[in-house]
Each structure stands twice: as structure tokens, then as C-alpha cells.
Amino acid sequence: MSIEVKELTKTYKQQKALDCISFTTSSNHIIGFLGPNGAGKSTTMKTLTGILPVEQGSCKINGVDITANPLLTKKSIGYLPENNPLYTDMYVQEILHFEASLHKLTNSKQRIAEVIMLTGLKDEQHKKIAQLSKGYKQRVGLALAIIHDPQVLILDEPTTGLDPNQIIEIRTLIQQLAINKTVFLSTHIMQEVEAICQEVIIIHKGQIKDHFLAEDRNVKY
Ligand code: ADP
Ligand code: ADP
């Protein structure tokens, strides 16, 4: 599934966060959304997930306008928010059951077991979130994002705040989860893009500065 953003503008009171941005991604790539803090990455992602309303411009997932069909969009998209806010007092299993119930999954028991295996949470499933390392919290965040088997994953700074080993583990996990999915991942780190992205979109001060396939650039970023 492709992500198509057209002439999207967002202003917070006085602050213009997105200044008429447009881009269309390929399907089934890991797309890096690269830019410094404040560039507009989270705002774009929150708009794509429906958290922020589309005020000016449009967003489509696989050709379907997200405003016209919010339910379909919810089904198609899995989202990992920045800083991954999780209820620290909940058990891993419990939080997954809760998320499955939000999506009204019919085969939730089986799907939760599957997702636990996919995200490497087997030994942590009976622990509380508070007991987990940052890397494992991020695995829980990814497990929540994929529970309804969406075809598009929107991951906001998935490796920020992790130590170098955790970064490598989470990047590897993202690559595993990305099979047959479109993954739109924000980062302010060049190496992240270089390590796992097949496509790159650069945003700066609310404007798209570049968009290219990694294979078309033989220069190092
Ligand atoms: P990024 O994710 O690239 O760090 P953001 O989308 O979070 O960028 O922010 C883009 C700009 O919009 C920044 O200048 C930020 O301060 C501003 N911004 C984000 N959220 C709000 C808000 N709720 N109110 C006012 N300004 C905001
Ligand atoms: P980031 O993308 O850096 O995580 P967010 O844009 O998500 O930051 O902002 C975190 C919180 O602070 C959000 O509730 C956001 O609405 C608010 N916020 C961010 N920038 C501003 C700003 N310039 N003025 C007011 N609120 C802001």
C-alpha cells in the first residue's frame, strides 16, 4: 500500500508546522522520513493516523482518502507513537489483550500468541511494562502496532532513546516486520536511513526537500 500526501498544510496557532507538503511513497518499502527535530515529522504522522484532522490538503492510503474512510484507514495502519507511552502498571499480555479488544479481533488469543513470537516477547509476556528495558518496551509498542496485521506501519522515531545494542535489535525487528508491508519511519539520524530504508523523504521546516530511492544514490548519505 502506498501513502499519498497532497498539499498538506498544518498550522498550530501561529506556528506553521507543515507548509503544503506532497509526496507519494512506493508500496512495501521501508521509507525513512528524515529531518531534524521540529521539522514536521510527528505532525505528518499524526495526520496520517487520524489523530490530527486534515485541515488543508489530503492524505490517501492506497488511493483511499483517510477522511472519507477513517475505519478502513484504522484497519490498514499500525502506529508506534514517539516516546511510546505505555501503561507501566499493566502486564505485557494484558496490554496486548486490551489492544486486541480495541480492534475487536475475533481470534485474539491466537493472534496475541503469534505477535508475542514475532516481536520476541516470549520471556517477557508475564512481566509488567515497568519491569522491561527500553528495548523491550519498544518491542511491546511494535507488538501493539501490528496486532491487527495492518499493511502500513507508521513508526515515529522507533529507535530514539535506545542504547546501541537495542538500536540494532529494533532495526532488525522492523526489517522482519516490514515484509509485505509499507513502513514509514521517522528519524533524525542518517545512519538509520542508510541501515534499513529503501526510500528516503527529507523534510525540513515543514517542507519536503528531497525524495529518492536509496538504490538510485550511490553517494553515502
Ligand atoms: P518533528 O516530529 O519533526 O520533531 P513536529 O511535527 O513535532 O516535528 O513539530 C513541527 C513543528 O510544530 C515544531 O515547530 C513544533 O514545535 C510545532 N508543534 C508541534 N506540535 C505542536 C502543538 N501542539 N502546538 C504548537 N506547536 C506545535
Ligand atoms: P515531538 O514531535 O517532538 O514529540 P510533539 O509535537 O509530539 O513533539 O509534542 C509533544 C507535546 O507537546 C504534544 O502534546 C504537542 O502538542 C506539544 N507541543 C509541541 N510543540 C509545541 C509548541 N511549540 N507549543 C505548544 N505545544 C507544543
Coordinates of N, CA and C and ligand atoms in Angstrom, one line a residue:
M1 N 0.8 -1.2 0.0 CA 0.0 0.0 0.0 C 0.9 1.3 0.0
S2 N 0.5 2.2 -0.8 CA 1.3 3.5 -0.9 C 0.6 4.5 0.1
I3 N 1.5 5.5 0.4 CA 1.0 6.6 1.2 C 1.1 7.8 0.3
E4 N 0.0 8.5 0.2 CA 0.0 9.7 -0.7 C -0.5 10.9 0.1
V5 N 0.4 11.9 0.2 CA 0.1 13.1 0.9 C 0.1 14.2 -0.2
K6 N -0.9 15.0 -0.2 CA -1.0 16.1 -1.2 C -1.3 17.4 -0.6
E7 N -0.4 18.3 -0.8 CA -0.6 19.7 -0.4 C -1.1 19.9 1.0
L8 N -0.5 19.1 1.9 CA -0.9 19.1 3.3 C -0.3 20.3 4.0
T9 N -1.1 21.1 4.7 CA -0.6 22.2 5.5 C -1.2 22.1 6.8
K10 N -0.4 22.4 7.8 CA -0.9 22.4 9.2 C -0.3 23.5 10.0
T11 N -1.2 24.3 10.6 CA -0.7 25.4 11.4 C -1.2 25.3 12.8
Y12 N -0.3 25.3 13.8 CA -0.7 25.3 15.2 C -0.7 26.8 15.6
K13 N -1.8 27.3 15.9 CA -1.9 28.7 16.2 C -1.1 29.6 15.3
Q14 N 0.0 30.1 15.7 CA 0.9 30.9 14.8 C 1.9 30.1 14.0
Q15 N 2.2 28.9 14.6 CA 3.3 28.1 14.1 C 2.9 27.3 12.9
K16 N 3.5 27.5 11.7 CA 3.3 26.7 10.5 C 4.1 25.4 10.6
A17 N 3.5 24.3 10.9 CA 4.3 23.0 11.1 C 4.5 22.3 9.8
L18 N 3.5 22.4 8.9 CA 3.6 21.7 7.6 C 3.2 22.8 6.5
D19 N 4.0 23.0 5.5 CA 3.8 24.0 4.6 C 3.6 23.4 3.2
C20 N 2.4 22.9 3.0 CA 2.0 22.4 1.7 C 2.9 21.2 1.2
I21 N 2.9 20.2 2.0 CA 3.8 19.1 1.7 C 3.1 18.0 0.8
S22 N 3.8 17.5 -0.2 CA 3.3 16.5 -1.1 C 4.3 15.4 -1.3
F23 N 3.9 14.1 -1.2 CA 4.8 13.0 -1.6 C 3.9 11.8 -1.8
T24 N 4.4 10.8 -2.6 CA 3.7 9.5 -2.7 C 4.8 8.5 -2.6
T25 N 4.6 7.6 -1.7 CA 5.6 6.5 -1.4 C 5.4 5.3 -2.3
S26 N 6.4 4.5 -2.5 CA 6.1 3.2 -3.1 C 5.4 2.3 -2.1
S27 N 5.0 1.1 -2.5 CA 4.4 0.1 -1.6 C 5.5 -0.8 -1.2
N28 N 5.3 -1.4 0.0 CA 6.2 -2.4 0.6 C 7.7 -2.1 0.6
H29 N 7.9 -0.8 0.8 CA 9.3 -0.3 1.1 C 9.4 0.1 2.6
I30 N 10.6 0.1 3.1 CA 10.8 0.9 4.4 C 11.2 2.3 3.9
I31 N 10.4 3.2 4.3 CA 10.6 4.6 3.8 C 11.1 5.4 5.1
G32 N 12.2 6.0 4.9 CA 12.7 6.9 6.0 C 12.2 8.3 5.8
F33 N 11.7 8.8 6.9 CA 11.2 10.2 6.9 C 12.2 11.0 7.8
L34 N 13.1 11.6 7.1 CA 14.3 12.2 7.7 C 14.3 13.7 7.9
G35 N 14.5 14.1 9.1 CA 14.6 15.6 9.3 C 14.9 15.9 10.8
P36 N 15.4 17.1 11.0 CA 15.7 17.4 12.4 C 14.5 17.6 13.3
N37 N 14.7 17.7 14.6 CA 13.6 18.0 15.5 C 12.8 19.2 15.1
G38 N 11.5 19.1 15.1 CA 10.7 20.3 14.8 C 10.4 20.4 13.3
A39 N 10.9 19.5 12.5 CA 10.7 19.6 11.0 C 9.3 19.4 10.6
G40 N 8.5 18.6 11.4 CA 7.1 18.3 11.0 C 6.8 16.8 10.8
K41 N 7.7 16.0 11.3 CA 7.6 14.5 11.1 C 6.4 14.0 11.9
S42 N 6.4 14.3 13.2 CA 5.3 13.8 14.0 C 3.9 14.4 13.6
T43 N 3.9 15.6 13.2 CA 2.6 16.2 12.7 C 2.1 15.5 11.5
T44 N 3.0 15.2 10.6 CA 2.6 14.4 9.4 C 2.1 13.0 9.8
M45 N 2.8 12.4 10.7 CA 2.4 11.0 11.1 C 1.1 11.0 11.9
K46 N 0.9 12.0 12.7 CA -0.4 12.1 13.5 C -1.5 12.4 12.6
T47 N -1.3 13.1 11.5 CA -2.3 13.4 10.5 C -2.7 12.1 9.7
L48 N -1.7 11.3 9.3 CA -1.9 10.1 8.6 C -2.7 9.1 9.4
T49 N -2.5 9.1 10.7 CA -3.1 8.1 11.6 C -4.5 8.6 12.0
G50 N -4.8 9.8 11.7 CA -6.1 10.4 12.1 C -6.2 11.0 13.4
I51 N -5.1 11.1 14.1 CA -5.0 11.8 15.5 C -5.2 13.3 15.3
L52 N -4.6 13.8 14.3 CA -4.8 15.2 13.9 C -5.7 15.3 12.7
P53 N -6.7 16.2 12.6 CA -7.5 16.3 11.5 C -6.8 16.8 10.2
V54 N -7.2 16.4 9.1 CA -6.7 17.1 7.8 C -7.5 18.4 7.7
E55 N -6.7 19.5 7.7 CA -7.4 20.8 7.6 C -7.2 21.3 6.2
Q56 N -6.0 21.2 5.6 CA -5.8 21.7 4.2 C -5.0 20.6 3.5
G57 N -5.4 20.2 2.4 CA -4.8 19.1 1.6 C -5.4 17.8 1.8
S58 N -4.7 16.7 1.4 CA -5.3 15.4 1.6 C -4.3 14.3 1.8
C59 N -4.7 13.2 2.4 CA -3.9 12.1 2.7 C -4.6 10.8 2.2
K60 N -4.0 10.0 1.4 CA -4.6 8.7 1.0 C -3.7 7.5 1.3
I61 N -4.3 6.5 1.7 CA -3.6 5.2 1.9 C -4.1 4.3 0.8
N62 N -3.2 3.9 -0.1 CA -3.6 3.0 -1.2 C -4.7 3.6 -2.0
G63 N -4.7 4.9 -2.2 CA -5.7 5.5 -3.0 C -7.0 5.9 -2.3
V64 N -7.1 5.5 -1.0 CA -8.4 5.8 -0.3 C -8.1 7.0 0.6
D65 N -8.9 8.0 0.5 CA -8.8 9.2 1.3 C -9.1 8.9 2.8
I66 N -8.2 9.2 3.7 CA -8.4 8.8 5.1 C -9.5 9.5 5.7
T67 N -9.9 10.7 5.3 CA -11.0 11.4 5.8 C -12.3 10.8 5.4
A68 N -12.3 10.4 4.1 CA -13.6 9.8 3.6 C -13.8 8.4 4.2
N69 N -12.8 7.7 4.6 CA -13.0 6.3 5.1 C -12.1 6.1 6.3
P70 N -12.3 6.7 7.5 CA -11.5 6.6 8.6 C -11.4 5.1 9.2
L71 N -12.5 4.3 9.0 CA -12.4 3.0 9.6 C -11.5 2.1 8.8
L72 N -11.5 2.3 7.5 CA -10.6 1.5 6.6 C -9.2 1.9 6.9
T73 N -9.0 3.1 7.1 CA -7.6 3.6 7.5 C -7.1 3.0 8.8
K74 N -8.0 3.0 9.7 CA -7.6 2.4 11.0 C -7.2 0.9 10.9
K75 N -7.9 0.2 10.0 CA -7.6 -1.2 9.7 C -6.2 -1.3 9.0
S76 N -5.9 -0.4 8.2 CA -4.7 -0.5 7.3 C -3.5 -0.1 8.0
I77 N -3.6 0.8 9.1 CA -2.4 1.4 9.6 C -2.1 0.9 11.1
G78 N -0.9 0.6 11.3 CA -0.4 0.4 12.7 C 0.5 1.5 13.0
Y79 N 0.4 2.0 14.3 CA 1.2 3.2 14.6 C 2.0 3.0 15.9
L80 N 3.2 3.4 15.9 CA 4.0 3.5 17.1 C 4.3 4.9 17.4
P81 N 3.7 5.5 18.4 CA 3.9 6.9 18.7 C 5.3 7.2 19.2
E82 N 5.8 8.4 19.0 CA 7.1 8.8 19.6 C 7.0 8.7 21.1
N83 N 8.1 8.3 21.7 CA 8.2 8.1 23.1 C 7.3 7.0 23.7
N84 N 6.6 6.3 22.8 CA 5.8 5.1 23.1 C 5.2 5.1 24.5
P85 N 4.2 5.8 24.7 CA 3.6 5.9 26.0 C 2.8 4.6 26.3
L86 N 3.2 3.9 27.3 CA 2.6 2.6 27.7 C 2.2 2.7 29.2
Y87 N 1.1 2.0 29.6 CA 0.7 2.0 31.0 C 1.7 1.1 31.7
T88 N 2.5 1.7 32.5 CA 3.6 0.9 33.1 C 3.2 -0.1 34.1
D89 N 1.9 0.0 34.6 CA 1.4 -0.9 35.6 C 0.7 -2.1 35.0
M90 N 0.7 -2.2 33.7 CA 0.0 -3.3 33.0 C 1.0 -4.4 32.7
Y91 N 0.5 -5.6 32.6 CA 1.3 -6.7 32.2 C 1.3 -6.8 30.6
V92 N 2.4 -7.3 30.1 CA 2.5 -7.3 28.6 C 1.3 -8.0 28.0
Q93 N 1.0 -9.2 28.5 CA -0.2 -9.9 28.0 C -1.4 -9.1 28.0
E94 N -1.6 -8.4 29.2 CA -2.8 -7.7 29.4 C -3.0 -6.5 28.4
I95 N -1.9 -5.8 28.2 CA -1.9 -4.7 27.3 C -2.2 -5.1 25.9
L96 N -1.7 -6.3 25.5 CA -2.0 -6.9 24.2 C -3.4 -7.3 24.1
H97 N -4.0 -7.9 25.1 CA -5.4 -8.2 25.1 C -6.3 -7.0 25.0
F98 N -5.9 -6.0 25.7 CA -6.6 -4.7 25.6 C -6.6 -4.1 24.2
E99 N -5.4 -4.1 23.6 CA -5.3 -3.6 22.2 C -6.1 -4.5 21.3
A100 N -6.1 -5.8 21.4 CA -6.8 -6.7 20.6 C -8.3 -6.4 20.7
S101 N -8.8 -6.1 21.9 CA -10.2 -5.8 22.1 C -10.6 -4.5 21.4
L102 N -9.7 -3.5 21.4 CA -10.0 -2.3 20.8 C -10.2 -2.5 19.3
H103 N -9.5 -3.5 18.7 CA -9.6 -3.8 17.3 C -10.7 -4.8 17.0
K104 N -11.3 -5.3 18.1 CA -12.4 -6.3 18.0 C -11.9 -7.5 17.2
L105 N -10.7 -8.0 17.6 CA -10.2 -9.2 16.9 C -11.0 -10.4 17.4
T106 N -11.3 -11.2 16.4 CA -12.1 -12.4 16.8 C -11.2 -13.6 17.3
N107 N -10.0 -13.7 16.7 CA -9.1 -14.7 17.1 C -8.0 -14.2 18.0
S108 N -8.4 -13.4 19.0 CA -7.4 -12.6 19.7 C -6.3 -13.4 20.4
K109 N -6.7 -14.5 21.0 CA -5.8 -15.4 21.8 C -4.7 -15.8 20.9
Q110 N -5.1 -16.4 19.7 CA -4.1 -16.9 18.8 C -3.2 -15.8 18.2
R111 N -3.8 -14.7 17.9 CA -3.1 -13.6 17.3 C -2.1 -13.0 18.3
I112 N -2.5 -12.9 19.6 CA -1.6 -12.4 20.6 C -0.4 -13.3 20.8
A113 N -0.6 -14.6 20.8 CA 0.5 -15.6 20.9 C 1.4 -15.4 19.7
E114 N 0.9 -15.2 18.5 CA 1.6 -15.0 17.3 C 2.5 -13.7 17.4
V115 N 1.9 -12.7 17.8 CA 2.6 -11.4 17.9 C 3.7 -11.4 18.9
I116 N 3.5 -12.1 20.0 CA 4.5 -12.3 21.0 C 5.7 -13.0 20.5
M117 N 5.5 -14.0 19.6 CA 6.6 -14.7 19.0 C 7.3 -13.8 18.0
L118 N 6.5 -13.1 17.2 CA 7.0 -12.2 16.1 C 7.9 -11.1 16.7
T119 N 7.6 -10.6 17.9 CA 8.3 -9.5 18.4 C 9.3 -9.9 19.5
G120 N 9.5 -11.2 19.7 CA 10.5 -11.7 20.6 C 10.1 -11.4 22.1
L121 N 8.9 -11.5 22.5 CA 8.4 -11.1 23.8 C 8.0 -12.4 24.7
K122 N 8.4 -13.5 24.2 CA 8.0 -14.8 24.9 C 8.4 -14.8 26.3
D123 N 9.6 -14.4 26.6 CA 10.0 -14.4 28.0 C 9.6 -13.2 28.9
E124 N 9.0 -12.3 28.2 CA 8.6 -11.0 28.9 C 7.1 -10.9 29.1
Q125 N 6.3 -11.9 28.5 CA 4.9 -11.7 28.4 C 4.1 -11.6 29.7
H126 N 4.7 -12.2 30.8 CA 4.1 -12.2 32.1 C 4.7 -11.1 33.0
K127 N 5.5 -10.2 32.4 CA 6.1 -9.1 33.2 C 5.2 -7.9 33.1
K128 N 5.4 -7.0 34.0 CA 4.8 -5.6 33.9 C 5.7 -4.8 33.0
I129 N 5.1 -3.8 32.3 CA 5.8 -2.9 31.5 C 6.9 -2.2 32.3
A130 N 6.6 -1.8 33.5 CA 7.6 -1.1 34.3 C 8.9 -2.0 34.5
Q131 N 8.8 -3.3 34.4 CA 10.0 -4.1 34.6 C 10.8 -4.3 33.3
L132 N 10.4 -3.8 32.2 CA 11.1 -4.0 31.0 C 12.1 -2.9 30.7
S133 N 13.2 -3.4 29.9 CA 14.1 -2.4 29.4 C 13.5 -1.6 28.3
K134 N 14.1 -0.5 28.0 CA 13.6 0.4 26.9 C 13.4 -0.4 25.6
G135 N 14.4 -1.3 25.3 CA 14.3 -2.0 24.1 C 13.1 -2.9 24.1
Y136 N 12.8 -3.6 25.2 CA 11.6 -4.4 25.3 C 10.3 -3.6 25.3
K137 N 10.4 -2.5 25.9 CA 9.2 -1.6 25.8 C 8.9 -1.3 24.3
Q138 N 9.9 -1.0 23.6 CA 9.7 -0.7 22.2 C 9.2 -2.0 21.4
R139 N 9.6 -3.2 21.8 CA 9.0 -4.4 21.2 C 7.5 -4.5 21.5
V140 N 7.1 -4.1 22.7 CA 5.7 -4.1 23.1 C 5.0 -3.1 22.2
G141 N 5.6 -1.9 22.0 CA 5.0 -0.9 21.2 C 4.8 -1.4 19.7
L142 N 5.8 -2.1 19.2 CA 5.7 -2.7 17.9 C 4.6 -3.8 17.9
A143 N 4.5 -4.6 18.9 CA 3.5 -5.6 19.0 C 2.1 -5.0 19.0
L144 N 1.9 -3.9 19.7 CA 0.6 -3.2 19.7 C 0.3 -2.7 18.3
A145 N 1.4 -2.2 17.6 CA 1.2 -1.6 16.3 C 0.8 -2.7 15.2
I146 N 1.2 -3.9 15.4 CA 1.0 -4.9 14.4 C -0.2 -5.9 14.7
I147 N -0.8 -5.7 15.9 CA -1.7 -6.7 16.4 C -2.8 -7.0 15.4
H148 N -3.3 -6.0 14.6 CA -4.4 -6.2 13.7 C -3.9 -6.5 12.3
D149 N -2.6 -6.8 12.2 CA -2.0 -7.1 10.9 C -2.2 -6.1 9.8
P150 N -1.8 -4.8 10.2 CA -2.0 -3.7 9.2 C -1.0 -3.8 8.1
Q151 N -1.3 -3.2 6.9 CA -0.4 -3.3 5.8 C 0.5 -2.1 5.8
V152 N 0.2 -1.1 6.6 CA 1.1 0.1 6.7 C 1.5 0.3 8.1
L153 N 2.8 0.4 8.3 CA 3.3 0.7 9.7 C 3.9 2.1 9.7
I154 N 3.4 2.9 10.7 CA 3.9 4.3 10.9 C 4.6 4.3 12.2
L155 N 5.9 4.5 12.1 CA 6.8 4.4 13.3 C 7.5 5.7 13.6
D156 N 7.1 6.4 14.7 CA 7.7 7.7 14.9 C 8.9 7.5 15.8
E157 N 10.1 7.8 15.2 CA 11.3 7.7 15.9 C 11.5 6.4 16.7
P158 N 11.4 5.2 16.1 CA 11.3 4.0 16.8 C 12.6 3.6 17.6
T159 N 13.7 4.2 17.2 CA 15.0 3.8 18.0 C 15.5 5.0 18.8
T160 N 14.8 6.1 18.9 CA 15.3 7.2 19.7 C 15.3 6.8 21.2
G161 N 16.4 7.1 21.9 CA 16.5 6.8 23.3 C 17.0 5.4 23.7
L162 N 17.3 4.6 22.6 CA 17.7 3.3 22.9 C 19.3 3.2 22.9
D163 N 19.8 2.2 23.6 CA 21.3 2.1 23.5 C 21.7 1.4 22.2
P164 N 23.0 1.4 21.9 CA 23.4 0.9 20.6 C 23.0 -0.6 20.3
N165 N 23.0 -1.4 21.3 CA 22.6 -2.8 21.0 C 21.1 -2.9 20.8
Q166 N 20.3 -2.1 21.6 CA 18.9 -2.1 21.4 C 18.5 -1.6 20.1
I167 N 19.3 -0.6 19.6 CA 19.0 0.0 18.3 C 19.1 -1.0 17.2
I168 N 20.2 -1.8 17.3 CA 20.4 -2.9 16.3 C 19.3 -3.9 16.3
E169 N 18.9 -4.3 17.5 CA 17.8 -5.3 17.7 C 16.5 -4.7 17.1
I170 N 16.2 -3.5 17.4 CA 14.9 -3.0 17.0 C 14.9 -2.7 15.5
R171 N 16.0 -2.3 14.9 CA 16.1 -2.2 13.5 C 15.9 -3.5 12.8
T172 N 16.5 -4.6 13.3 CA 16.4 -5.9 12.8 C 14.9 -6.3 12.8
L173 N 14.3 -6.1 14.0 CA 12.9 -6.5 14.1 C 12.0 -5.7 13.1
I174 N 12.3 -4.4 13.0 CA 11.5 -3.7 12.0 C 11.6 -4.3 10.6
Q175 N 12.9 -4.6 10.2 CA 13.1 -5.3 8.9 C 12.3 -6.6 8.8
Q176 N 12.2 -7.3 9.9 CA 11.5 -8.6 9.8 C 10.0 -8.3 9.7
L177 N 9.5 -7.3 10.4 CA 8.1 -7.0 10.4 C 7.7 -6.3 9.1
A178 N 8.6 -5.8 8.4 CA 8.3 -5.0 7.2 C 8.0 -5.8 5.9
I179 N 8.2 -7.1 6.0 CA 7.9 -8.0 4.9 C 6.4 -7.8 4.4
N180 N 6.3 -7.5 3.2 CA 4.9 -7.3 2.6 C 4.1 -6.1 3.2
K181 N 4.9 -5.2 3.8 CA 4.2 -4.0 4.4 C 4.9 -2.8 3.9
T182 N 4.2 -1.7 4.0 CA 4.8 -0.3 3.8 C 5.2 0.2 5.2
V183 N 6.4 0.5 5.4 CA 6.8 1.0 6.7 C 7.3 2.5 6.5
F184 N 6.7 3.4 7.2 CA 7.0 4.8 7.2 C 7.6 5.2 8.5
L185 N 8.9 5.5 8.5 CA 9.6 5.6 9.8 C 10.3 6.9 9.9
S186 N 10.1 7.6 11.0 CA 10.7 8.9 11.1 C 12.0 8.8 11.9
T187 N 13.0 9.6 11.6 CA 14.2 9.6 12.3 C 15.0 10.9 12.0
H188 N 15.9 11.3 12.9 CA 16.7 12.4 12.6 C 18.1 11.9 12.4
I189 N 18.3 10.6 12.3 CA 19.6 10.0 12.2 C 19.9 9.4 10.8
M190 N 20.8 10.0 10.1 CA 21.2 9.5 8.7 C 21.5 8.0 8.7
Q191 N 22.2 7.5 9.7 CA 22.7 6.1 9.7 C 21.5 5.2 9.7
E192 N 20.4 5.6 10.3 CA 19.2 4.8 10.4 C 18.6 4.6 9.0
V193 N 18.6 5.6 8.3 CA 18.1 5.6 6.9 C 19.0 4.7 6.1
E194 N 20.3 4.9 6.2 CA 21.3 4.1 5.5 C 21.2 2.6 5.8
A195 N 20.9 2.3 7.1 CA 20.9 1.0 7.6 C 19.7 0.2 7.1
I196 N 18.5 0.8 7.1 CA 17.3 0.0 6.8 C 16.3 0.5 5.8
C197 N 16.5 1.7 5.3 CA 15.5 2.3 4.4 C 15.8 2.1 2.9
Q198 N 14.7 1.7 2.1 CA 14.9 1.6 0.7 C 14.5 2.9 0.0
E199 N 13.9 3.8 0.7 CA 13.4 5.0 0.1 C 13.5 6.1 1.2
V200 N 13.8 7.3 0.8 CA 14.0 8.4 1.7 C 13.2 9.7 1.4
I201 N 12.6 10.2 2.3 CA 11.9 11.5 2.1 C 12.5 12.5 3.2
I202 N 13.0 13.6 2.7 CA 13.6 14.6 3.6 C 12.7 15.8 3.9
I203 N 12.5 16.0 5.1 CA 11.6 17.2 5.5 C 12.4 18.1 6.4
H204 N 12.2 19.4 6.1 CA 12.9 20.5 6.9 C 12.0 21.7 7.0
K205 N 11.8 22.1 8.2 CA 10.9 23.3 8.4 C 9.6 23.2 7.7
G206 N 9.0 22.0 7.8 CA 7.7 21.9 7.2 C 7.6 21.8 5.7
Q207 N 8.8 21.6 5.1 CA 8.8 21.4 3.6 C 9.6 20.2 3.2
I208 N 9.1 19.5 2.1 CA 9.8 18.4 1.6 C 11.0 18.9 0.8
K209 N 12.2 18.4 1.1 CA 13.4 18.9 0.5 C 13.9 17.9 -0.6
D210 N 13.6 16.6 -0.4 CA 14.1 15.6 -1.3 C 13.3 14.3 -1.1
H211 N 13.3 13.5 -2.1 CA 12.6 12.2 -2.1 C 13.3 11.3 -3.1
F212 N 13.9 10.2 -2.7 CA 14.6 9.3 -3.6 C 14.7 7.9 -3.1
L213 N 15.0 7.0 -4.1 CA 15.2 5.6 -3.7 C 16.7 5.4 -3.3
A214 N 16.9 4.7 -2.3 CA 18.3 4.5 -1.8 C 19.2 4.0 -2.9
E215 N 18.6 3.0 -3.7 CA 19.4 2.4 -4.8 C 19.9 3.4 -5.9
D216 N 19.1 4.5 -6.0 CA 19.5 5.5 -7.0 C 20.6 6.5 -6.6
R217 N 21.0 6.4 -5.3 CA 22.0 7.3 -4.8 C 23.2 6.4 -4.5
N218 N 24.3 6.6 -5.3 CA 25.5 5.8 -4.9 C 26.4 6.6 -4.0
V219 N 26.0 7.8 -3.7 CA 26.8 8.5 -2.7 C 26.3 8.1 -1.3
K220 N 27.2 8.1 -0.4 CA 26.8 7.8 1.0 C 26.1 9.1 1.5
Y221 N 25.1 8.8 2.3 CA 24.3 10.0 2.8 C 25.2 10.9 3.7
Ligands
ADP1 P1 9.2 16.6 14.4 O1 8.3 15.4 14.7 O2 9.9 16.6 13.1 O3 10.1 16.9 15.6 P2 6.7 18.1 14.9 O4 5.7 17.7 13.9 O5 6.6 17.6 16.3 O6 8.2 17.9 14.3 O7 6.7 19.7 15.0 C1 6.6 20.6 13.9 C2 6.6 22.0 14.5 O8 5.3 22.2 15.0 C3 7.5 22.3 15.6 O9 7.9 23.7 15.4 C4 6.7 22.1 16.8 O10 7.2 22.9 17.9 C5 5.4 22.6 16.4 N1 4.3 21.9 17.2 C6 4.1 20.5 17.2 N2 3.0 20.3 18.0 C7 2.5 21.5 18.4 C8 1.4 21.9 19.2 N3 0.6 21.1 19.7 N4 1.2 23.2 19.4 C9 2.1 24.1 18.8 N5 3.1 23.8 18.0 C10 3.3 22.5 17.8
ADP2 P1 7.7 15.7 19.2 O1 7.3 15.5 17.8 O2 9.0 16.4 19.4 O3 7.5 14.5 20.1 P2 5.2 16.7 19.7 O4 4.9 17.7 18.6 O5 4.5 15.4 19.6 O6 6.7 16.7 19.9 O7 4.8 17.5 21.0 C1 4.7 16.9 22.3 C2 3.6 17.6 23.0 O8 3.9 19.0 23.1 C3 2.3 17.5 22.3 O9 1.2 17.5 23.1 C4 2.4 18.7 21.4 O10 1.0 19.0 21.0 C5 3.0 19.7 22.3 N1 3.8 20.7 21.6 C6 4.9 20.6 20.8 N2 5.4 21.7 20.4 C7 4.6 22.7 20.9 C8 4.6 24.1 20.8 N3 5.5 24.8 20.1 N4 3.7 24.8 21.5 C9 2.8 24.1 22.2 N5 2.7 22.8 22.3 C10 3.6 22.1 21.7

